[in-house]
Coordinates of C-alpha atoms in Angstrom, one line a residue:
M1 CA 51.8 18.2 50.1
Y2 CA 48.7 20.7 49.8
S3 CA 48.6 19.4 46.5
E4 CA 47.9 16.0 47.3
Y5 CA 45.2 17.2 49.8
V6 CA 43.4 19.8 47.0
K7 CA 43.6 16.4 44.6
N8 CA 41.9 13.9 46.9
F9 CA 39.6 16.8 48.5
E10 CA 36.7 15.6 46.6
R11 CA 36.7 12.1 46.9
A12 CA 37.2 12.6 51.0
A13 CA 34.5 14.7 50.9
E14 CA 32.2 11.6 49.0
L15 CA 33.6 9.0 51.3
L16 CA 32.4 11.2 54.8
A17 CA 29.0 11.7 53.1
T18 CA 28.9 7.4 51.9
W19 CA 30.0 6.9 55.3
T20 CA 27.4 8.9 57.3
D21 CA 24.6 7.2 55.2
K22 CA 25.7 4.1 55.8
S23 CA 26.7 4.2 59.4
P24 CA 24.7 5.3 62.6
P25 CA 27.5 5.1 64.9
F26 CA 30.1 7.1 62.2
Q27 CA 27.5 9.6 62.2
E28 CA 26.8 9.3 66.0
V29 CA 30.2 10.2 66.4
I30 CA 30.6 13.3 64.1
T31 CA 27.9 14.7 65.5
R32 CA 29.4 14.6 68.8
I33 CA 32.9 15.7 67.6
Q34 CA 30.9 18.8 65.6
S35 CA 29.0 19.8 68.9
S36 CA 31.9 20.2 70.8
E37 CA 33.5 23.0 72.0
A38 CA 36.4 22.4 70.0
S39 CA 35.1 22.3 67.0
G40 CA 33.8 25.8 67.0
S41 CA 30.6 24.2 66.4
L42 CA 31.3 24.1 62.4
T43 CA 31.3 20.9 60.3
L44 CA 33.8 18.5 59.8
Q45 CA 33.3 19.3 55.7
H46 CA 33.8 22.8 57.0
H47 CA 37.2 22.3 58.7
M48 CA 38.2 19.9 55.7
L49 CA 37.5 22.5 54.0
E50 CA 39.6 25.2 55.6
P51 CA 42.7 23.9 53.8
V52 CA 42.0 24.5 50.4
Q53 CA 41.0 27.7 50.9
R54 CA 43.8 28.6 52.7
I55 CA 46.3 29.2 49.4
P56 CA 43.5 31.2 47.5
R57 CA 43.2 33.6 50.5
Y58 CA 46.9 34.2 51.4
E59 CA 46.8 35.4 47.5
L60 CA 44.3 37.9 48.1
L61 CA 45.6 39.1 51.1
L62 CA 48.8 39.3 49.7
K63 CA 48.2 41.0 46.5
E64 CA 46.3 43.8 48.5
Y65 CA 48.9 43.7 50.8
V66 CA 51.6 44.7 48.0
Q67 CA 49.0 47.4 46.2
K68 CA 48.6 49.3 49.9
L69 CA 52.3 49.4 50.5
P70 CA 54.3 52.7 49.8
A71 CA 57.1 52.6 47.3
Q72 CA 59.7 52.6 49.5
A73 CA 58.5 50.7 52.1
P74 CA 61.0 48.1 53.7
D75 CA 58.4 45.2 54.1
L76 CA 58.2 45.5 50.3
A77 CA 60.1 42.6 48.6
D78 CA 59.5 40.5 51.2
A79 CA 56.1 41.0 50.6
Q80 CA 56.6 40.7 46.7
K81 CA 58.4 37.4 47.1
A82 CA 56.0 35.8 49.4
L83 CA 53.1 36.8 46.8
D84 CA 55.4 34.7 44.3
M85 CA 56.0 31.8 46.2
I86 CA 52.0 31.5 46.9
F87 CA 51.1 32.3 43.2
S88 CA 53.7 29.3 42.3
A89 CA 52.0 27.2 45.0
A90 CA 48.3 28.0 43.3
Q91 CA 49.5 27.2 40.0
H92 CA 51.3 23.8 41.3
S93 CA 47.7 23.0 43.1
N94 CA 45.6 23.8 39.6
A95 CA 48.0 21.8 37.5
A96 CA 47.7 18.5 39.8
I97 CA 44.0 19.1 39.8
T98 CA 44.1 19.3 36.4
E99 CA 46.2 16.1 35.6
M100 CA 44.7 14.0 38.7
E101 CA 40.9 14.7 36.5
R102 CA 42.8 14.0 33.5
L103 CA 44.0 10.4 34.6
Q104 CA 40.5 9.8 36.5
E105 CA 38.8 10.4 33.3
L106 CA 40.9 8.0 31.5
W107 CA 41.0 5.3 34.3
E108 CA 37.0 5.3 34.4
V109 CA 37.8 4.6 30.3
Y110 CA 39.8 2.0 31.4
Q111 CA 37.1 0.1 33.7
R112 CA 34.4 1.1 30.7
L113 CA 36.8 -1.2 28.3
G114 CA 37.0 -4.0 30.7
L115 CA 40.6 -3.3 31.5
E116 CA 41.0 -4.7 27.9
D117 CA 43.5 -2.5 26.3
D118 CA 46.6 -0.2 28.0
I119 CA 44.9 3.2 27.9
V120 CA 45.8 4.4 31.4
D121 CA 49.4 6.1 30.3
P122 CA 50.3 9.8 31.3
S123 CA 51.0 11.0 27.5
N124 CA 47.1 9.5 26.8
T125 CA 44.5 12.4 26.4
L126 CA 41.1 11.5 25.9
L127 CA 39.9 13.9 23.1
R128 CA 36.2 12.6 22.3
E129 CA 33.9 9.9 22.6
G130 CA 30.5 9.0 21.7
P131 CA 28.3 6.3 20.0
V132 CA 28.4 6.0 15.8
L133 CA 26.4 3.8 13.9
K134 CA 28.8 1.3 11.2
I135 CA 27.4 1.3 7.6
S136 CA 28.3 -2.4 7.4
F137 CA 29.3 -4.4 3.6
R138 CA 26.8 -7.2 4.1
R139 CA 23.7 -6.1 6.3
I140 CA 21.1 -3.9 5.3
G141 CA 20.9 -2.0 8.2
P142 CA 23.7 0.0 10.4
M143 CA 24.8 -1.3 13.8
E144 CA 25.4 0.7 16.8
R145 CA 29.2 1.0 17.8
Y146 CA 31.0 3.6 19.7
L147 CA 34.6 5.5 19.4
F148 CA 37.0 6.8 22.0
L149 CA 39.4 9.1 20.0
F150 CA 42.9 9.8 22.0
N151 CA 45.8 11.8 21.3
N152 CA 47.3 8.4 19.9
M153 CA 44.4 6.3 18.7
L154 CA 41.3 5.7 17.8
L155 CA 39.2 2.6 19.6
Y156 CA 36.2 1.0 17.6
C157 CA 34.4 -0.1 20.4
V158 CA 30.9 -2.5 20.4
P159 CA 28.6 -2.5 23.3
R160 CA 28.1 -5.4 25.3
V161 CA 25.1 -6.8 26.1
I162 CA 25.6 -8.1 29.2
Q163 CA 27.5 -4.8 31.0
V164 CA 28.6 -6.3 34.1
G165 CA 31.5 -4.8 34.8
A166 CA 32.7 -3.9 31.3
Q167 CA 30.0 -1.7 29.2
F168 CA 32.4 -1.9 25.6
Q169 CA 34.9 -4.4 23.5
V170 CA 37.4 -3.3 21.9
R171 CA 37.0 -4.2 18.1
T172 CA 40.1 -2.5 16.6
R173 CA 42.6 -0.4 17.5
I174 CA 44.0 2.4 14.6
D175 CA 46.9 4.8 14.9
V176 CA 46.4 8.5 15.1
A177 CA 50.0 8.9 12.9
S178 CA 48.9 6.3 9.7
M179 CA 45.0 7.8 10.4
K180 CA 42.7 9.7 7.4
V181 CA 39.6 10.5 7.5
R182 CA 37.0 11.9 5.0
E183 CA 33.4 13.1 4.5
L184 CA 31.5 10.3 2.3
T185 CA 28.5 11.3 -0.2
D186 CA 25.8 8.7 0.4
A187 CA 22.6 9.5 -0.7
E188 CA 21.0 6.3 1.6
F189 CA 23.5 7.0 4.6
P190 CA 23.5 10.3 5.3
H191 CA 26.2 12.5 7.7
S192 CA 28.9 9.4 6.9
F193 CA 32.3 9.5 7.0
L194 CA 35.2 7.7 6.2
V195 CA 37.9 6.8 8.9
S196 CA 40.8 5.0 7.2
G197 CA 44.1 3.0 9.3
K198 CA 46.6 1.0 8.7
Q199 CA 44.6 -1.6 10.9
R200 CA 41.3 -0.8 9.5
T201 CA 38.8 1.4 7.0
L202 CA 35.6 2.3 8.9
E203 CA 32.4 3.8 7.4
L204 CA 30.3 5.4 10.1
Q205 CA 27.4 7.5 10.2
A206 CA 26.6 10.3 12.9
R207 CA 23.5 11.6 13.9
S208 CA 23.6 14.5 12.7
Q209 CA 25.5 16.6 9.9
E210 CA 27.0 18.9 13.3
E211 CA 27.7 15.6 15.1
M212 CA 29.9 14.1 11.9
I213 CA 31.5 17.7 11.0
S214 CA 32.6 17.5 15.1
W215 CA 33.7 14.0 15.1
L216 CA 36.2 14.7 11.9
Q217 CA 37.1 17.9 13.6
A218 CA 38.6 15.9 16.2
C219 CA 40.1 13.4 14.2
Q220 CA 41.8 15.8 11.8
A221 CA 43.3 18.0 14.8
A222 CA 44.5 14.5 16.4
I223 CA 46.2 13.7 13.0
D224 CA 47.5 17.4 12.7
Q225 CA 49.1 17.8 15.8
I226 CA 50.5 13.9 15.5
E227 CA 52.1 15.1 12.5
K228 CA 53.3 18.4 13.7
R229 CA 55.5 16.1 16.3
N230 CA 57.2 14.3 13.4
E231 CA 58.0 17.3 11.4
T232 CA 61.4 17.4 12.1
F233 CA 61.3 13.7 10.9
K234 CA 59.5 14.1 8.0
A235 CA 62.1 16.9 6.9
A236 CA 64.8 14.7 7.1
V237 CA 63.6 12.3 5.5
Q238 CA 62.2 14.3 2.5
S239 CA 62.8 14.1 -1.3
P240 CA 64.0 17.2 -3.4
E241 CA 61.5 16.4 -5.6
G242 CA 58.5 16.5 -3.2
D243 CA 54.8 15.9 -4.6
T244 CA 56.6 13.1 -7.0
Q245 CA 57.7 11.5 -4.2
E246 CA 54.5 11.7 -2.3
Q247 CA 52.3 10.4 -5.3
E248 CA 54.6 7.8 -5.3
L249 CA 54.1 6.3 -1.9
Q250 CA 50.2 7.0 -2.4
S251 CA 50.6 4.3 -5.1
E252 CA 52.4 2.0 -3.3
E253 CA 50.1 1.9 0.0
L254 CA 48.1 -1.3 -1.6
G255 CA 48.8 -3.8 1.5
L256 CA 50.0 -1.3 4.2
R257 CA 46.8 0.3 5.2
A258 CA 43.3 -1.8 5.3
P259 CA 41.3 -0.6 2.0
Q260 CA 37.7 1.0 1.9
W261 CA 35.4 -2.0 1.2
V262 CA 33.0 -1.9 -1.7
R263 CA 29.3 -2.9 0.0
D264 CA 28.2 -6.1 -1.7
K265 CA 24.5 -4.7 -2.8
M266 CA 27.1 -1.6 -5.2
V267 CA 27.6 -4.4 -6.9
T268 CA 26.1 -7.2 -9.2
M269 CA 29.0 -8.2 -10.8
C270 CA 33.0 -9.6 -10.3
M271 CA 34.7 -6.2 -10.3
R272 CA 38.0 -8.3 -11.7
C273 CA 35.7 -10.3 -15.0
Q274 CA 32.7 -9.1 -14.6
E275 CA 30.4 -12.1 -14.3
P276 CA 27.5 -11.9 -12.3
F277 CA 27.5 -13.1 -8.8
N278 CA 24.6 -15.8 -7.8
A279 CA 24.0 -17.4 -4.6
L280 CA 25.2 -21.1 -5.6
M281 CA 27.6 -20.8 -8.0
R282 CA 29.3 -17.5 -7.8
R283 CA 29.6 -16.2 -4.4
R284 CA 31.0 -12.5 -3.2
H285 CA 34.1 -12.1 -1.7
H286 CA 36.0 -9.4 -0.5
C287 CA 40.0 -8.6 -2.1
R288 CA 41.8 -7.7 1.6
A289 CA 44.3 -5.4 -0.4
C290 CA 42.1 -3.5 -2.6
G291 CA 38.3 -3.7 -1.2
Y292 CA 37.0 -4.7 -4.6
V293 CA 33.5 -7.6 -4.5
V294 CA 35.4 -10.5 -6.6
C295 CA 34.4 -13.9 -7.2
A296 CA 35.7 -17.2 -5.8
R297 CA 38.1 -17.6 -9.3
C298 CA 39.2 -14.1 -9.1
S299 CA 40.1 -14.1 -5.5
D300 CA 41.7 -17.3 -5.3
Y301 CA 45.1 -16.1 -3.9
R302 CA 47.1 -15.3 -1.1
A303 CA 49.0 -12.3 -0.4
E304 CA 51.3 -11.3 3.0
L305 CA 49.7 -7.5 4.0
K306 CA 51.8 -5.7 6.1
Y307 CA 49.1 -3.8 8.0
D308 CA 47.8 -7.2 8.9
D309 CA 50.7 -8.2 10.6
N310 CA 52.5 -9.8 7.7
R311 CA 49.8 -12.7 7.9
P312 CA 48.9 -14.7 4.3
N313 CA 45.2 -12.9 3.4
R314 CA 42.6 -13.4 -0.1
V315 CA 43.7 -10.9 -2.3
C316 CA 42.7 -10.0 -6.4
L317 CA 44.4 -11.6 -9.4
D318 CA 45.3 -7.9 -9.9
C319 CA 46.5 -6.8 -6.3
Y320 CA 48.6 -10.2 -6.3
T321 CA 50.4 -9.7 -9.2
F322 CA 51.5 -6.4 -7.6
L323 CA 52.4 -7.5 -4.3
T324 CA 53.9 -10.4 -4.9
G325 CA 55.8 -9.7 -8.4
N326 CA 54.8 -13.3 -9.9
M327 CA 53.8 -13.3 -13.4
L328 CA 50.4 -14.9 -14.3
P329 CA 49.5 -17.9 -16.5
E330 CA 48.4 -16.7 -20.1
D331 CA 45.1 -18.5 -19.4
K332 CA 44.1 -16.2 -16.5
E333 CA 45.3 -12.3 -18.5
D334 CA 42.5 -10.3 -19.1
K335 CA 40.4 -10.6 -22.0
R336 CA 39.6 -8.0 -24.4
R337 CA 37.1 -5.6 -23.1
G338 CA 33.8 -5.1 -24.6
I339 CA 31.6 -2.9 -25.9
L340 CA 29.8 -2.7 -22.3
E341 CA 32.5 -3.4 -19.9
K342 CA 32.9 0.3 -18.7
G343 CA 32.8 0.9 -15.2
A344 CA 29.6 2.1 -14.1
A345 CA 32.3 3.9 -11.0
A346 CA 34.3 5.6 -13.6
G347 CA 31.3 7.1 -15.1
S348 CA 30.0 8.4 -12.6
E349 CA 32.9 10.4 -11.4
Q350 CA 33.1 11.7 -14.9
S351 CA 29.9 11.9 -16.6
L352 CA 27.7 14.3 -18.1
M353 CA 24.6 12.6 -16.0
C354 CA 24.3 9.5 -13.7
S355 CA 21.5 8.8 -11.2
F356 CA 19.0 5.8 -10.4
L357 CA 16.2 5.5 -13.1
Q358 CA 13.4 3.3 -12.9
L359 CA 13.2 0.8 -16.0
L360 CA 9.6 0.4 -17.0
G361 CA 8.3 -2.4 -19.7
D362 CA 9.2 -5.4 -21.1
K363 CA 12.2 -4.1 -22.8
W364 CA 14.3 -4.5 -20.5
G365 CA 14.0 -8.0 -19.3
K366 CA 15.4 -9.4 -16.3
S367 CA 17.4 -6.8 -15.6
G368 CA 14.1 -4.3 -15.4
S369 CA 12.6 -2.6 -12.3
R370 CA 15.4 0.0 -11.3
G371 CA 19.0 0.8 -12.9
W372 CA 21.8 3.1 -12.2
C373 CA 22.0 4.9 -15.6
V374 CA 24.9 7.1 -16.5
I375 CA 26.1 9.6 -20.2
P376 CA 29.9 8.6 -20.1
R377 CA 31.6 12.8 -20.5
D378 CA 33.7 10.3 -22.5
D379 CA 31.4 8.8 -24.9
P380 CA 28.4 11.6 -24.5
L381 CA 26.1 9.9 -27.3
V382 CA 25.5 6.9 -25.2
L383 CA 23.2 6.1 -22.5
Y384 CA 24.9 3.1 -20.4
A385 CA 22.4 1.3 -17.9
Y386 CA 23.9 -1.0 -14.9
A387 CA 22.5 -2.8 -11.9
A388 CA 24.7 -1.1 -9.1
P389 CA 26.7 2.0 -9.3
Q390 CA 30.1 -0.1 -9.1
D391 CA 29.6 -2.2 -11.8
M392 CA 32.1 -3.2 -14.4
R393 CA 29.5 -3.8 -17.1
A394 CA 26.6 -2.5 -18.2
H395 CA 23.4 -4.7 -18.8
T396 CA 22.4 -2.3 -22.1
S397 CA 23.8 0.6 -23.9
I398 CA 21.8 2.6 -26.0
P399 CA 23.6 5.2 -28.8
L400 CA 21.1 8.2 -28.2
L401 CA 21.7 9.6 -31.7
G402 CA 18.7 10.3 -33.8
Y403 CA 16.3 9.3 -30.7
Q404 CA 13.3 11.0 -29.4
V405 CA 12.7 12.1 -25.9
T406 CA 9.1 12.4 -24.8
T407 CA 6.8 12.8 -21.8
G408 CA 5.3 9.0 -21.2
P409 CA 1.7 8.5 -21.4
Q410 CA 1.5 7.5 -17.9
A411 CA 0.1 10.3 -15.7
D412 CA 3.1 10.5 -13.5
P413 CA 4.7 13.7 -14.6
R414 CA 8.1 11.7 -13.5
V415 CA 7.9 9.2 -16.4
F416 CA 9.7 9.5 -20.0
Q417 CA 10.6 8.0 -23.0
L418 CA 13.3 7.1 -25.8
Q419 CA 11.6 6.3 -29.4
Q420 CA 12.9 6.0 -32.4
S421 CA 12.0 3.6 -35.3
G422 CA 9.7 1.0 -33.2
Q423 CA 12.4 1.2 -30.3
L424 CA 11.0 2.4 -27.2
Y425 CA 12.4 2.6 -23.6
T426 CA 10.2 3.9 -20.8
F427 CA 12.1 5.4 -17.8
K428 CA 10.6 6.7 -13.9
A429 CA 13.0 9.5 -12.3
E430 CA 12.7 9.9 -8.9
T431 CA 11.6 13.5 -8.8
E432 CA 10.1 15.9 -11.6
E433 CA 13.1 17.9 -11.6
L434 CA 15.8 15.1 -12.2
K435 CA 13.5 13.8 -15.4
D436 CA 13.9 17.2 -16.6
R437 CA 17.4 17.5 -16.4
W438 CA 17.8 13.7 -18.1
V439 CA 15.1 15.0 -21.0
K440 CA 17.5 18.0 -21.2
A441 CA 20.5 15.8 -21.6
M442 CA 19.1 13.1 -23.5
E443 CA 18.0 15.3 -26.2
R444 CA 21.8 16.9 -26.3
A445 CA 22.7 14.1 -27.0
A446 CA 20.4 12.5 -29.7
S447 CA 21.6 16.2 -31.6
G448 CA 24.8 15.0 -31.7
W449 CA 25.8 17.5 -29.1
S450 CA 29.7 16.8 -27.3
P451 CA 31.3 18.1 -24.3
G452 CA 33.4 21.2 -25.3
E453 CA 30.3 22.7 -27.2
P454 CA 28.6 26.0 -25.9
N455 CA 26.3 25.4 -23.0
D456 CA 28.9 22.3 -21.8
R457 CA 27.6 21.8 -18.5
D458 CA 27.4 18.7 -15.9
L459 CA 23.8 17.8 -15.2
S460 CA 25.2 14.6 -13.1
D461 CA 23.1 14.1 -9.9

């Protein structure tokens, strides 16, 4: 009874203040009672507070009483027993207040979500909430979104334009049990991080580095807590081989969890057949299994994906074969790779040097203006130029052996050139420091240097 009274005290005080302001007759009754002899000239709020303070006062009184009793006092045992009972009541009251505040917080979130998801549950705990930016795969700029992180799920929400009743609409619910988070290294979108779950994979951007770290830590703590609870189940099914079993499960995640989509602007050609995209005849599509950007011909297949409740989804040729086990017709098998068909992404991860460079002059033709340039570690004497970092085929390759690397004729110190037997390529780096690194890398390649020789150092941006 005491705990219920304490839990309701704040709400009762608010109601008293509200109706005292709203209703003059009510205020008149309260004032008359408070001025009576029975009230002791004290306010109603004071009388309401007395029971709340009673247990803490009893506890302080009994503590002092027990301390001052002689060791042989006949009242000592009963006094100590009374103190233990009062202490237990105080603990019970505090626990009830804490639980009430937690459920009240859940209820407020529930109302802000428009009663869409059943989140008011005694087992749920709100860990963190806040605004983030969603990095779009198709649009240029990020979009405003809002996250609610609970101990068992992450709610990805969209702010409502007309906030009548509900403030947010739930777009996706991601189970923490299958969630993974990691920081993204993206110069265009700083403070970005990846949230990957069975239901969906999201690229998000925080407002600061500290906020991003806070989100990563909160998500990882929730994941660790779930994994700790499931430890006994994992131990029961753990394979003796351990690491090998885990590696096999990771390779079989295709279709089990939502992939990270490659952004449209990161590729200029199909990531399967390497044919260039255009607005009319060859448009961009995303494989729902691997997340690659592919053309219509390479994604003209459907396969059931477990993360989408086994509904048929558009998938690329490779994923269709893996997921269904169906053999491909001979006319659709992969053709032999050409000399320019070295993936930019693979080159970037294992490169001696890579970054965007501005391509100056008429030498580059239609592919000019700006390119993603890579000197691969497995092909250290060749420079590959791509239209975008995720392209699977370069539009130009330059064997660097024998070329001279010189500073360009322009006044800009970021410009440098490759020259040999009438061939001239002009580049411009984003900074002078980046230009110096490119010049050093190209000079080493032009002299025939290979990785493993002295001064082997990664210069990549």
